[in-house]
Short mmCIF file of C-alpha atoms in Angstrom, two decimals:
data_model
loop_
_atom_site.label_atom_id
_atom_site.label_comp_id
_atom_site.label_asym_id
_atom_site.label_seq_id
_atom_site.Cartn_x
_atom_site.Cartn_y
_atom_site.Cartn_z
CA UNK A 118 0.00 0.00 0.00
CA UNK A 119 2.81 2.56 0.76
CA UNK A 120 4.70 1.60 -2.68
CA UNK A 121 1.06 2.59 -4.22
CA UNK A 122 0.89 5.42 -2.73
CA UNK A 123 4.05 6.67 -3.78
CA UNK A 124 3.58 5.80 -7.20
CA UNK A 125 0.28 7.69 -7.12
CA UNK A 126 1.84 10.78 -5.96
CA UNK A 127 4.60 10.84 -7.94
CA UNK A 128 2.20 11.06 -11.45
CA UNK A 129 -0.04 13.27 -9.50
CA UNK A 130 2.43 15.53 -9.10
CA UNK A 131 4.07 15.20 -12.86
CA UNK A 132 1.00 15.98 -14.04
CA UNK A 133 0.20 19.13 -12.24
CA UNK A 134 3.93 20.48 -13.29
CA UNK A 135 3.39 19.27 -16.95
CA UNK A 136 -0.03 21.40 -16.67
CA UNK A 137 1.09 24.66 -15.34
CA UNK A 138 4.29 24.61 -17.92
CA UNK A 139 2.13 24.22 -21.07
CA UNK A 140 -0.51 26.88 -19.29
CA UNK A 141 2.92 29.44 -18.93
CA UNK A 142 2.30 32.66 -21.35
CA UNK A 143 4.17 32.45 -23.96
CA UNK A 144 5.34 35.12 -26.64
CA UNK A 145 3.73 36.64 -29.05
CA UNK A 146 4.45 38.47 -31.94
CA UNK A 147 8.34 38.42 -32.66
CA UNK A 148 9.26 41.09 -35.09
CA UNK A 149 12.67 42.05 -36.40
CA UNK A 150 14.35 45.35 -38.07
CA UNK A 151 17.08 47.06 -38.50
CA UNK A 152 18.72 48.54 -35.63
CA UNK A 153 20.19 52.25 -36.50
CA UNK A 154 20.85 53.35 -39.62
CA UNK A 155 24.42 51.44 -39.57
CA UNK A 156 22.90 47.83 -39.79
CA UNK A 157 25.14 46.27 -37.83
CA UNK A 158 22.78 44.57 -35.80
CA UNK A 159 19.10 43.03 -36.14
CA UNK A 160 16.85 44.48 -33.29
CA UNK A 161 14.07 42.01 -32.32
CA UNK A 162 11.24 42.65 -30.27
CA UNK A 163 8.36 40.98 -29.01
CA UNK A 164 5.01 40.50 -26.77
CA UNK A 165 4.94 38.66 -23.42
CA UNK A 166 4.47 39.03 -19.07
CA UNK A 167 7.56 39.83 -17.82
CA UNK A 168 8.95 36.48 -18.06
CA UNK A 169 12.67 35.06 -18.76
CA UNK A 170 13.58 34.34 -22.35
CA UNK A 171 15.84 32.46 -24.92
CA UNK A 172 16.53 34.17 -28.23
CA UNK A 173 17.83 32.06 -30.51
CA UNK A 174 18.63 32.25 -34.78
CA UNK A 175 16.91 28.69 -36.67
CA UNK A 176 17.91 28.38 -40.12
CA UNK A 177 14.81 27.53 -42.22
CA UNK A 178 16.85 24.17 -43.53
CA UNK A 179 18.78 23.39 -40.50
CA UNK A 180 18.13 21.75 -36.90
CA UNK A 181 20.70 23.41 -34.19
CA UNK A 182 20.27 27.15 -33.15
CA UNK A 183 23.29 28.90 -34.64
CA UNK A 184 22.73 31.96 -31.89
CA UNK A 185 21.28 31.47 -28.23
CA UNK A 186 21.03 34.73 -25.94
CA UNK A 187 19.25 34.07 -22.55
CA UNK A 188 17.32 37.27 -20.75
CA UNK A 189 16.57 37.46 -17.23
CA UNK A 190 12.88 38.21 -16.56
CA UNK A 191 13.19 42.02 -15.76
CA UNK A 192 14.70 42.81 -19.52
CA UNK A 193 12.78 44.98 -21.83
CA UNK A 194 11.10 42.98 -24.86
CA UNK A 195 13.71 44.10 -26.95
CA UNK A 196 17.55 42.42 -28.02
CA UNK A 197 19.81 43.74 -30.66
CA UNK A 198 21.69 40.49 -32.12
CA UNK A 199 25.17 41.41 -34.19
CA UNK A 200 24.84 40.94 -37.73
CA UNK A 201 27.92 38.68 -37.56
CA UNK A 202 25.83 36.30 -35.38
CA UNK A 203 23.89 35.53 -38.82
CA UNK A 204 25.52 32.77 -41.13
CA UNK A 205 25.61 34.23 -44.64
CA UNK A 206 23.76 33.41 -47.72
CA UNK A 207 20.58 31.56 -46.22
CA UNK A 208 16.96 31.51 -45.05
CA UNK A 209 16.72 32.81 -41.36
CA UNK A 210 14.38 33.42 -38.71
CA UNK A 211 14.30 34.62 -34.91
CA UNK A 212 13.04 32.39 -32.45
CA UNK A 213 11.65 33.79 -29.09
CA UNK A 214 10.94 31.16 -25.96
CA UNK A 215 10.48 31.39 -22.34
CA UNK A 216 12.57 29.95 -19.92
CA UNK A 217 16.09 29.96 -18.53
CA UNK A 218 19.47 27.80 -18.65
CA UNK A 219 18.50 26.12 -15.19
CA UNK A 220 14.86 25.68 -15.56
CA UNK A 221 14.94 25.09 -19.38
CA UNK A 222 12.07 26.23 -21.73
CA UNK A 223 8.29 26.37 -21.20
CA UNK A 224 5.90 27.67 -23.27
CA UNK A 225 5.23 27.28 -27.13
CA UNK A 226 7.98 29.42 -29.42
CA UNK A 227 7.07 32.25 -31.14
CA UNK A 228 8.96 32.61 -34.70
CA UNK A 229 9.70 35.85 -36.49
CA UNK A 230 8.79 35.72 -40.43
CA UNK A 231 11.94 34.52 -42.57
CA UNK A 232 14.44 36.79 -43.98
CA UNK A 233 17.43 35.82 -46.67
CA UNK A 234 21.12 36.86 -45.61
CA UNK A 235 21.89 36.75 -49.27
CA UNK A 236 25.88 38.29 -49.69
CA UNK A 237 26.86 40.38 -52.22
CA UNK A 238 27.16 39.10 -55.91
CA UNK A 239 31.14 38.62 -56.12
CA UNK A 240 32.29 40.27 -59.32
CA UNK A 241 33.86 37.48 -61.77
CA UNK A 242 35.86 37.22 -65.12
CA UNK A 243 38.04 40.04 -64.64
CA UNK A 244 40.44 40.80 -67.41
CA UNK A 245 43.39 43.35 -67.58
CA UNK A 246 44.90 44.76 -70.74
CA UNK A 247 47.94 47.27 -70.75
CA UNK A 248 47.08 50.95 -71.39
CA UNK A 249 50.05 53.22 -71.39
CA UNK A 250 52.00 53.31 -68.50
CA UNK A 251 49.17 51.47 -66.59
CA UNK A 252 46.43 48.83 -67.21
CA UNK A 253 42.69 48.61 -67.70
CA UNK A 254 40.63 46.51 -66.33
CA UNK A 255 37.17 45.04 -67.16
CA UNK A 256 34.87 42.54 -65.10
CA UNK A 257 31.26 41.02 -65.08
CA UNK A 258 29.14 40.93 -62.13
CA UNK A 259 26.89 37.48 -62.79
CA UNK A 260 23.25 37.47 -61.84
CA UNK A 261 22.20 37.69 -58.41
CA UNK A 262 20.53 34.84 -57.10
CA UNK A 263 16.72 34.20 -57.03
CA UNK A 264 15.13 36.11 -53.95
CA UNK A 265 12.88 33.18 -52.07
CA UNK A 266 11.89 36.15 -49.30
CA UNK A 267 11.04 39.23 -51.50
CA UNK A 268 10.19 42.00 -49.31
CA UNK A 269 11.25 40.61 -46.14
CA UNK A 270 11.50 42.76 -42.75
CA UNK A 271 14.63 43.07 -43.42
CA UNK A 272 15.58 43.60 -46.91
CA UNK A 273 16.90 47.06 -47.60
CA UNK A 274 14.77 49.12 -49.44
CA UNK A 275 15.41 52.24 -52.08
CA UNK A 276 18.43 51.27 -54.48
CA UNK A 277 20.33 48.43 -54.12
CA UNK A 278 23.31 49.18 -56.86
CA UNK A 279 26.34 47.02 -55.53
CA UNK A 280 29.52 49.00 -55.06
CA UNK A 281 32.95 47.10 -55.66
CA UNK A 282 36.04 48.79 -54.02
CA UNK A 283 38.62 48.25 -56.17
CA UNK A 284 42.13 47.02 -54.24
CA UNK A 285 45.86 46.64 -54.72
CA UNK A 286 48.06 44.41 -53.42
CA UNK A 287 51.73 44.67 -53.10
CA UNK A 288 54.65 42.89 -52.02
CA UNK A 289 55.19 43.29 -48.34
CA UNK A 290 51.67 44.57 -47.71
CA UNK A 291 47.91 44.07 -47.22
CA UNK A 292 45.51 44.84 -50.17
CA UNK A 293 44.60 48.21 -49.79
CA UNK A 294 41.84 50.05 -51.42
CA UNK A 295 43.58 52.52 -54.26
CA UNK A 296 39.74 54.92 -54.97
CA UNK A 297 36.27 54.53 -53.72
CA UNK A 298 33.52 52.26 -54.54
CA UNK A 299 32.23 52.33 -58.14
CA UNK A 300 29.20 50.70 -59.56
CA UNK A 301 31.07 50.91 -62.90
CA UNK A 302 32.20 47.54 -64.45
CA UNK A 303 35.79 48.90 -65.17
CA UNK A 304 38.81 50.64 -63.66
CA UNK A 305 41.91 52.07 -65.16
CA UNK A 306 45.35 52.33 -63.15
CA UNK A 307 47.77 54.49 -63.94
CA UNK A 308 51.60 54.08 -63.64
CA UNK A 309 51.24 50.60 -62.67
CA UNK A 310 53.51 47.86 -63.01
CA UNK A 311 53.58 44.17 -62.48
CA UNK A 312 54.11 42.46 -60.19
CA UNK A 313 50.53 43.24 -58.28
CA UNK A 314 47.17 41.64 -57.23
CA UNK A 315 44.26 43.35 -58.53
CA UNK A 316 40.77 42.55 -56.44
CA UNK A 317 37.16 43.92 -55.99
CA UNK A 318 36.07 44.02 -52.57
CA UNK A 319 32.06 44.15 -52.61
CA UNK A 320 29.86 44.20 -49.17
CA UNK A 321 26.39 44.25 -47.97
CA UNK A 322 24.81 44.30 -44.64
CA UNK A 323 25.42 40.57 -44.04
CA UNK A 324 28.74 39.86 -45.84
CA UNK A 325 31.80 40.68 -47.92
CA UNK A 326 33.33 39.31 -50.86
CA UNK A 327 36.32 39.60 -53.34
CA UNK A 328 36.49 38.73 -56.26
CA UNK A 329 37.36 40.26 -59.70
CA UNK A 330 40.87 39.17 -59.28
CA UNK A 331 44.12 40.08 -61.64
CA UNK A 332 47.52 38.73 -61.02
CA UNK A 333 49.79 40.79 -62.49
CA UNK A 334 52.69 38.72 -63.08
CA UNK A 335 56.83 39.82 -64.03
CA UNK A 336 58.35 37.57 -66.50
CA UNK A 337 62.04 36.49 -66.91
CA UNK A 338 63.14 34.35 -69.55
CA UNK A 339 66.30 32.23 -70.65
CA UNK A 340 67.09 30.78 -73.66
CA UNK A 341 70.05 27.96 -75.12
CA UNK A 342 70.85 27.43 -78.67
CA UNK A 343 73.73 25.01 -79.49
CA UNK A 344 77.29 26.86 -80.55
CA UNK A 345 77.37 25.34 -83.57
CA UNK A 346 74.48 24.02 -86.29
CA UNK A 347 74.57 23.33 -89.93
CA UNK A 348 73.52 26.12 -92.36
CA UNK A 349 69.84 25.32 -93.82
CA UNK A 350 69.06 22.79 -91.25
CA UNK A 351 66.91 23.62 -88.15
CA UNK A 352 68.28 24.30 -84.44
CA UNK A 353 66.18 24.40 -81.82
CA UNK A 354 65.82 27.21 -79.27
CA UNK A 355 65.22 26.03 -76.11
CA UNK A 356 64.07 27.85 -72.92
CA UNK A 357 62.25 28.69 -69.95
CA UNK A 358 60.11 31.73 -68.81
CA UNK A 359 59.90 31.81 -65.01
CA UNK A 360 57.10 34.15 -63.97
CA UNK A 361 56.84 36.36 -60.19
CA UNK A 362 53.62 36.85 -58.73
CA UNK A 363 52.50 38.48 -55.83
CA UNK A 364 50.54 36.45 -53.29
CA UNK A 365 47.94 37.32 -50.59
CA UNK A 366 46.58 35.24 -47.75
CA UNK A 367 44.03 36.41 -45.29
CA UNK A 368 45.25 38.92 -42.28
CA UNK A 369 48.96 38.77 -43.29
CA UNK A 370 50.99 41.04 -45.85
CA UNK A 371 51.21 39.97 -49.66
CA UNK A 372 54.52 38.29 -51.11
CA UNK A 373 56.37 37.20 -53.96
CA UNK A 374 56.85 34.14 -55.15
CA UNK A 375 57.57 31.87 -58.37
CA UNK A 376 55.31 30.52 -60.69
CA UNK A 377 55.00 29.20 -64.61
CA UNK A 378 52.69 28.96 -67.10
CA UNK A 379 51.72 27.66 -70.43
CA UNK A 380 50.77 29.67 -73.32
CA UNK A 381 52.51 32.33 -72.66
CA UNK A 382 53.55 34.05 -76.42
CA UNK A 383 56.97 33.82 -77.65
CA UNK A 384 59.06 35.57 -80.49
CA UNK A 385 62.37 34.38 -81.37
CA UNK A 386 64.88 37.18 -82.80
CA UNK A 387 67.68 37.34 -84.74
CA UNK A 388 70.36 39.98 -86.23
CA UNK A 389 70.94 39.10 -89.70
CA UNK A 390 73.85 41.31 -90.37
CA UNK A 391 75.96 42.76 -87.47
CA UNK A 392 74.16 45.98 -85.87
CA UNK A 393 71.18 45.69 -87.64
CA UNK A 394 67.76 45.68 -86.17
CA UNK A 395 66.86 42.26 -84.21
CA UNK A 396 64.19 40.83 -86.61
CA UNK A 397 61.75 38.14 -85.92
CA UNK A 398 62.18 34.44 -87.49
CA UNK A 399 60.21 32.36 -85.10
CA UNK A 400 57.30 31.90 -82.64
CA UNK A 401 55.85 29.79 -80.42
CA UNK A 402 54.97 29.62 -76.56
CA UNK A 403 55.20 28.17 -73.77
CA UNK A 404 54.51 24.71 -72.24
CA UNK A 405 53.85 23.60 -69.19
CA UNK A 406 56.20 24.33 -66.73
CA UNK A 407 57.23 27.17 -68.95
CA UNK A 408 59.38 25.16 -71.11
CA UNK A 409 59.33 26.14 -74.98
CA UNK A 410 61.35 25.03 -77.58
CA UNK A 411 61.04 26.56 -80.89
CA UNK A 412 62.62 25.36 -84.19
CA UNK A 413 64.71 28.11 -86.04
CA UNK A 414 66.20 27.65 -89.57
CA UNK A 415 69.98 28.35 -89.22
CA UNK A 416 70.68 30.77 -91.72
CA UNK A 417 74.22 31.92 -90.79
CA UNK A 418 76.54 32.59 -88.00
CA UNK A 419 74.25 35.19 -85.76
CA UNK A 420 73.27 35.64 -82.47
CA UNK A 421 69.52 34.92 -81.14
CA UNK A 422 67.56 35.52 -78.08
CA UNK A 423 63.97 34.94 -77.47
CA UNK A 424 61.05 37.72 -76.17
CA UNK A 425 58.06 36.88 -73.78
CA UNK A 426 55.33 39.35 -75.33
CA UNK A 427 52.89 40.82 -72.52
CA UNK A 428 50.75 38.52 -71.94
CA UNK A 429 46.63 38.59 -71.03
CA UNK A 430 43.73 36.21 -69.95
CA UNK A 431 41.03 36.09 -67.58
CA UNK A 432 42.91 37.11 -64.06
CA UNK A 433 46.15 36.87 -65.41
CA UNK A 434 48.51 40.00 -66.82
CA UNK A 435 52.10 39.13 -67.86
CA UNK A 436 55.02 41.30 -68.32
CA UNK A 437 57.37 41.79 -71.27
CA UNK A 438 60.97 39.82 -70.75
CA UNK A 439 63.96 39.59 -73.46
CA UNK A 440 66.31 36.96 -72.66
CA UNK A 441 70.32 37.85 -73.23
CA UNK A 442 71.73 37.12 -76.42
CA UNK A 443 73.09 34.07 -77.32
CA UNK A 444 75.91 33.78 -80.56
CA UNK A 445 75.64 30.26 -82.43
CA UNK A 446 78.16 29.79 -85.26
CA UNK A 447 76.82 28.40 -88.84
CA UNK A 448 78.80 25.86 -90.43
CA UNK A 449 79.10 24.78 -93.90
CA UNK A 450 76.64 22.12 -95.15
CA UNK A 451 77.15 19.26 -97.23
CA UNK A 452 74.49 18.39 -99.39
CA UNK A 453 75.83 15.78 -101.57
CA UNK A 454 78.64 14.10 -102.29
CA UNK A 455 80.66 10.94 -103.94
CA UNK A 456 81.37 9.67 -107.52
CA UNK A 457 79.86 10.08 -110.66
CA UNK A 458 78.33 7.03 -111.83
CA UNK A 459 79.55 4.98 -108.37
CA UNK A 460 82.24 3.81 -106.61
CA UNK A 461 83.09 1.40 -108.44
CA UNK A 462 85.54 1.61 -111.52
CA UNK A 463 87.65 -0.08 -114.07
CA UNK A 464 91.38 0.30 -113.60
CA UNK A 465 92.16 3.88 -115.97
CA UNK A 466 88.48 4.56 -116.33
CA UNK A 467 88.16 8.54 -115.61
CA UNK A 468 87.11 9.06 -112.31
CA UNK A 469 84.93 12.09 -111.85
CA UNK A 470 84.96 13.11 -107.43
CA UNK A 471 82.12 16.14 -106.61
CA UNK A 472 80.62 17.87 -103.78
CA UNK A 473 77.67 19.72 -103.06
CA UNK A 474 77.07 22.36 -100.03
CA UNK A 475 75.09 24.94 -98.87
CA UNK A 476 75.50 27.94 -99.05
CA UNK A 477 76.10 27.87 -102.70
CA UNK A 478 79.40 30.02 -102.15
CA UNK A 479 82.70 30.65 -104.61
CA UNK A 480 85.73 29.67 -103.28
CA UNK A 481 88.37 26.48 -103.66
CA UNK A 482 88.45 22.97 -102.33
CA UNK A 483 90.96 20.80 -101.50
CA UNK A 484 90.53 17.30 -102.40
CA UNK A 485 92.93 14.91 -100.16
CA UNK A 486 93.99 11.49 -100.48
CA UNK A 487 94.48 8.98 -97.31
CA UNK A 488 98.39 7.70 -96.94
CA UNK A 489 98.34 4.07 -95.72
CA UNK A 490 102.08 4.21 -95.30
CA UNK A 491 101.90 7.21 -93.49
CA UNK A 492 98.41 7.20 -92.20
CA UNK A 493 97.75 10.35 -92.87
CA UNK A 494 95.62 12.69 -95.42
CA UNK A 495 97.40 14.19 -98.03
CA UNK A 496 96.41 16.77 -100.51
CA UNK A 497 95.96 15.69 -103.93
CA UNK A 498 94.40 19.09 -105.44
CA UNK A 499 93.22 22.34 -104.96
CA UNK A 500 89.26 22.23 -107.15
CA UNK A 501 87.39 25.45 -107.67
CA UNK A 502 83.95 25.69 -105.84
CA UNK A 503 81.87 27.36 -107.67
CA UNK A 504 78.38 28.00 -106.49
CA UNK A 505 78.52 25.37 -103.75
CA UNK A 506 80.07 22.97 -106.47
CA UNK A 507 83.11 21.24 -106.72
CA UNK A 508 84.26 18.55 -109.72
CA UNK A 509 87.49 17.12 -110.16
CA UNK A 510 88.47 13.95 -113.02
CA UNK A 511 91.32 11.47 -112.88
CA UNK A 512 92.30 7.93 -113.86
CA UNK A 513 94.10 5.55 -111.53
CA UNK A 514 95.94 3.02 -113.42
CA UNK A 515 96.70 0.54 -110.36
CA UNK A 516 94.01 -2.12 -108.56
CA UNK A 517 93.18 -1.46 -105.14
CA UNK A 518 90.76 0.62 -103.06
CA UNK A 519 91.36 4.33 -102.59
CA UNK A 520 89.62 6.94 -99.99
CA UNK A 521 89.12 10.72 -100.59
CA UNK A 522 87.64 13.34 -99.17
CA UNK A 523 86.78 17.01 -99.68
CA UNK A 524 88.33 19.85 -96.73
CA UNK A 525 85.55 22.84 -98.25
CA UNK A 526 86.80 25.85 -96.79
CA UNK A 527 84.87 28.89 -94.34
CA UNK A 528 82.51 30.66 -96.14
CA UNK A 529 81.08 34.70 -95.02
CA UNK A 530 77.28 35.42 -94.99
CA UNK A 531 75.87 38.21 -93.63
CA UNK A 532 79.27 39.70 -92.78
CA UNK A 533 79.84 37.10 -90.81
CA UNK A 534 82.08 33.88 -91.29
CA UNK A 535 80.73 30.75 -91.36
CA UNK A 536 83.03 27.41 -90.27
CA UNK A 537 84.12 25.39 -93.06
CA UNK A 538 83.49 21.71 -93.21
CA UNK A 539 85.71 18.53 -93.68
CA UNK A 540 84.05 15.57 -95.39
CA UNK A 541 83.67 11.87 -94.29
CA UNK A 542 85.82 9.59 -96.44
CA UNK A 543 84.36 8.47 -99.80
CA UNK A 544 85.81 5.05 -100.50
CA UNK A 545 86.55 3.96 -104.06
CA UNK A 546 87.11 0.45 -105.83
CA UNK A 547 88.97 0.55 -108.79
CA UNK A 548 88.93 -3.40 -110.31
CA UNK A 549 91.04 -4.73 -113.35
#
């Protein structure tokens, strides 16, 4: 009987508690506004007796309370909530309940009608072109997202133009703001030189963004192109073009560092003639990594070096760079040479030796014979060259085998000197 009792009392009394906390008031009519003209925080008011309460920001989509302020009993029907306390770009209401951190909640809540905390549109596809001494630059502003609350408490009302703040960045400093906000969808600097970080700094009451972003970007480039090739044929022009950007992370001043890229435009120069203008003869750009190598016909002893033109795409701005210049001597080609007819011959059958180079120059030729006794080449006869041309006839009245060769001598193009050019051995069989 006592164990019944107890058990009687005890739901008894749970049932008188659970009755007076769902009979508490509870509040009513939760507004919100802007507080001052500043909007820096969301002021939100509402109805009730004098009791304790629990403020709290529910997302529309989400479970947990992202904001809880408790208020003693004696506090006016009125809180101001930061508008920092509000997570950006989503669907938002303010939640008013009674009750306190010890005794917890009682009452229904009372919800204030959803607002959006839609950001600012971040400006995109920013793209920078030199003008003068400094650079113009262009960007889009994409459209703003669909408003799901239109006319909500707390949207702002009269125009709502965005205003983009355009900033610099150097090395060694935070991005600072170089003129004041524009609506306009362009900005040109003046007397301004890579390397820099361009960016559009756009804010509303709830948010900031940047966006709009240039990198303005120094180039330096090297270049290697073998000492020596063979006139007509191609040498290549190899490379790299290293590029310096400045860089910018959050709170701490911008710096430099090292970068490449591909597609970066190159033009390959040359001086035909000694102290005469540096002339194009090739193009081509870069790989990745900012490797490039470029095929140039070798058209005489000259020197070359290779220029990185300014370079411009969506975010990116690149410098002019001229690599040093780099000498590579031409040397004579041979494009032909042997026996008229073959190799082969009958013992006193004339013999006819030629050789064919480029350039197709005017000078003489030495034709030499190898020594077996001595081991050594010995000259046989000095044969005109005429236009890149050499012929020489003989018989040989003895049975053996016989190697010559042609020593072609320097030839000058360009008012330069080209290096001359020794032949491999051209065997011959002479039979009975």
């Amino acid at each position: 009987m006592r164990r019944s009792f107890a058990v009687a009392l005890v739901v008894a009394t749970g049932a008188s508690l659970l009755t007076a906390c769902t009979a508490d008031p509870s509040p009513s009519a939760v507004a919100v506004g802007w507080a001052g003209a500043g909007k820096s925080s969301v002021r939100v008011t509402w109805k009730d007796d004098n009791a304790p309460n629990r403020i709290t920001i529910e997302g529309v989509l989400s479970e947990g309370p992202s904001y809880v302020q408790y208020l003693p009993a004696g506090q006016a029907n009125s809180w101001d909530i930061p508008t920092s306390a509000f997570p950006p770009d989503g669907n938002y209401r303010v939640v008013v309940t009674n009750g306190t951190i010890k005794e917890g909640l009682t009452g229904k809540p009372a919800k204030s009608p959803v607002f959006d905390t839609d950001g600012p549109v971040r400006p995109n596809s920013a793209f920078a072109v030199a003008q003068g001494r400094g650079v113009l630059i262009r960007w889009a502003v994409p459209e703003p997202p669909q408003d799901f609350t239109p006319q909500d408490p707390l949207d702002v009302e009269g125009t709502k133009a965005q205003k983009y703040v355009p900033m610099i960045g150097w090395p060694g400093a935070q991005p600072a703001p170089i003129g004041p906000g524009t609506t306009s969808l362009r900005q040109v600097i003046n007397s301004i030189k890579p390397p820099f970080l361009f960016q559009l700094r756009t804010e509303n009451e709830w948010s900031s963004n940047v966006g709009g972003q240039v990198v303005g970007l120094t180039s330096s480039s090297t270049v290697f192109v073998p000492p020596l090739a063979q006139y007509s044929l191609p040498l290549r022009v190899r490379g790299r073009v290293v590029l310096q950007e400045t860089y910018c992370a959050a709170e701490t001043d911008c710096a430099l560092q090292q970068t490449t890229s591909a597609g970066i435009p190159l033009t390959v120069l040359t001086q035909v003639t000694p102290n005469a203008r540096w002339s194009p003869v090739a193009r081509g750009k870069t790989t990745a990594g900012g490797h490039y190598d470029i095929p140039v016909v070798t058209g005489g002893s000259r020197p070359y070096k290779v220029v990185a033109s300014p370079y411009a795409k969506p975010g990116v701005l690149t410098s002019e760079s001229t690599s040093p210049a780099v000498f590579t001597r031409a040397v004579v080609r041979l494009l032909a040479g042997g026996y008229i007819g073959g190799n082969n011959k009958k013992r006193g059958e004339m013999v006819t030796i030629f050789a064919r180079v480029a350039p197709a120059y005017t000078s003489a030729a030495t034709l030499q014979l190898w020594n077996r006794q001595t081991r050594k080449w010995v000259s046989v006869k000095r044969v005109a060259l005429r236009r890149g041309q050499a012929v020489f006839g003989f018989k040989i009245g003895a049975v053996g085998t016989y190697s010559y060769r042609w020593v072609l001598p320097a030839a000058a193009a360009g008012g330069r000197n080209m290096s001359g050019l020794t032949t491999p051995k051209l065997d011959l069989r002479i039979r009975p």
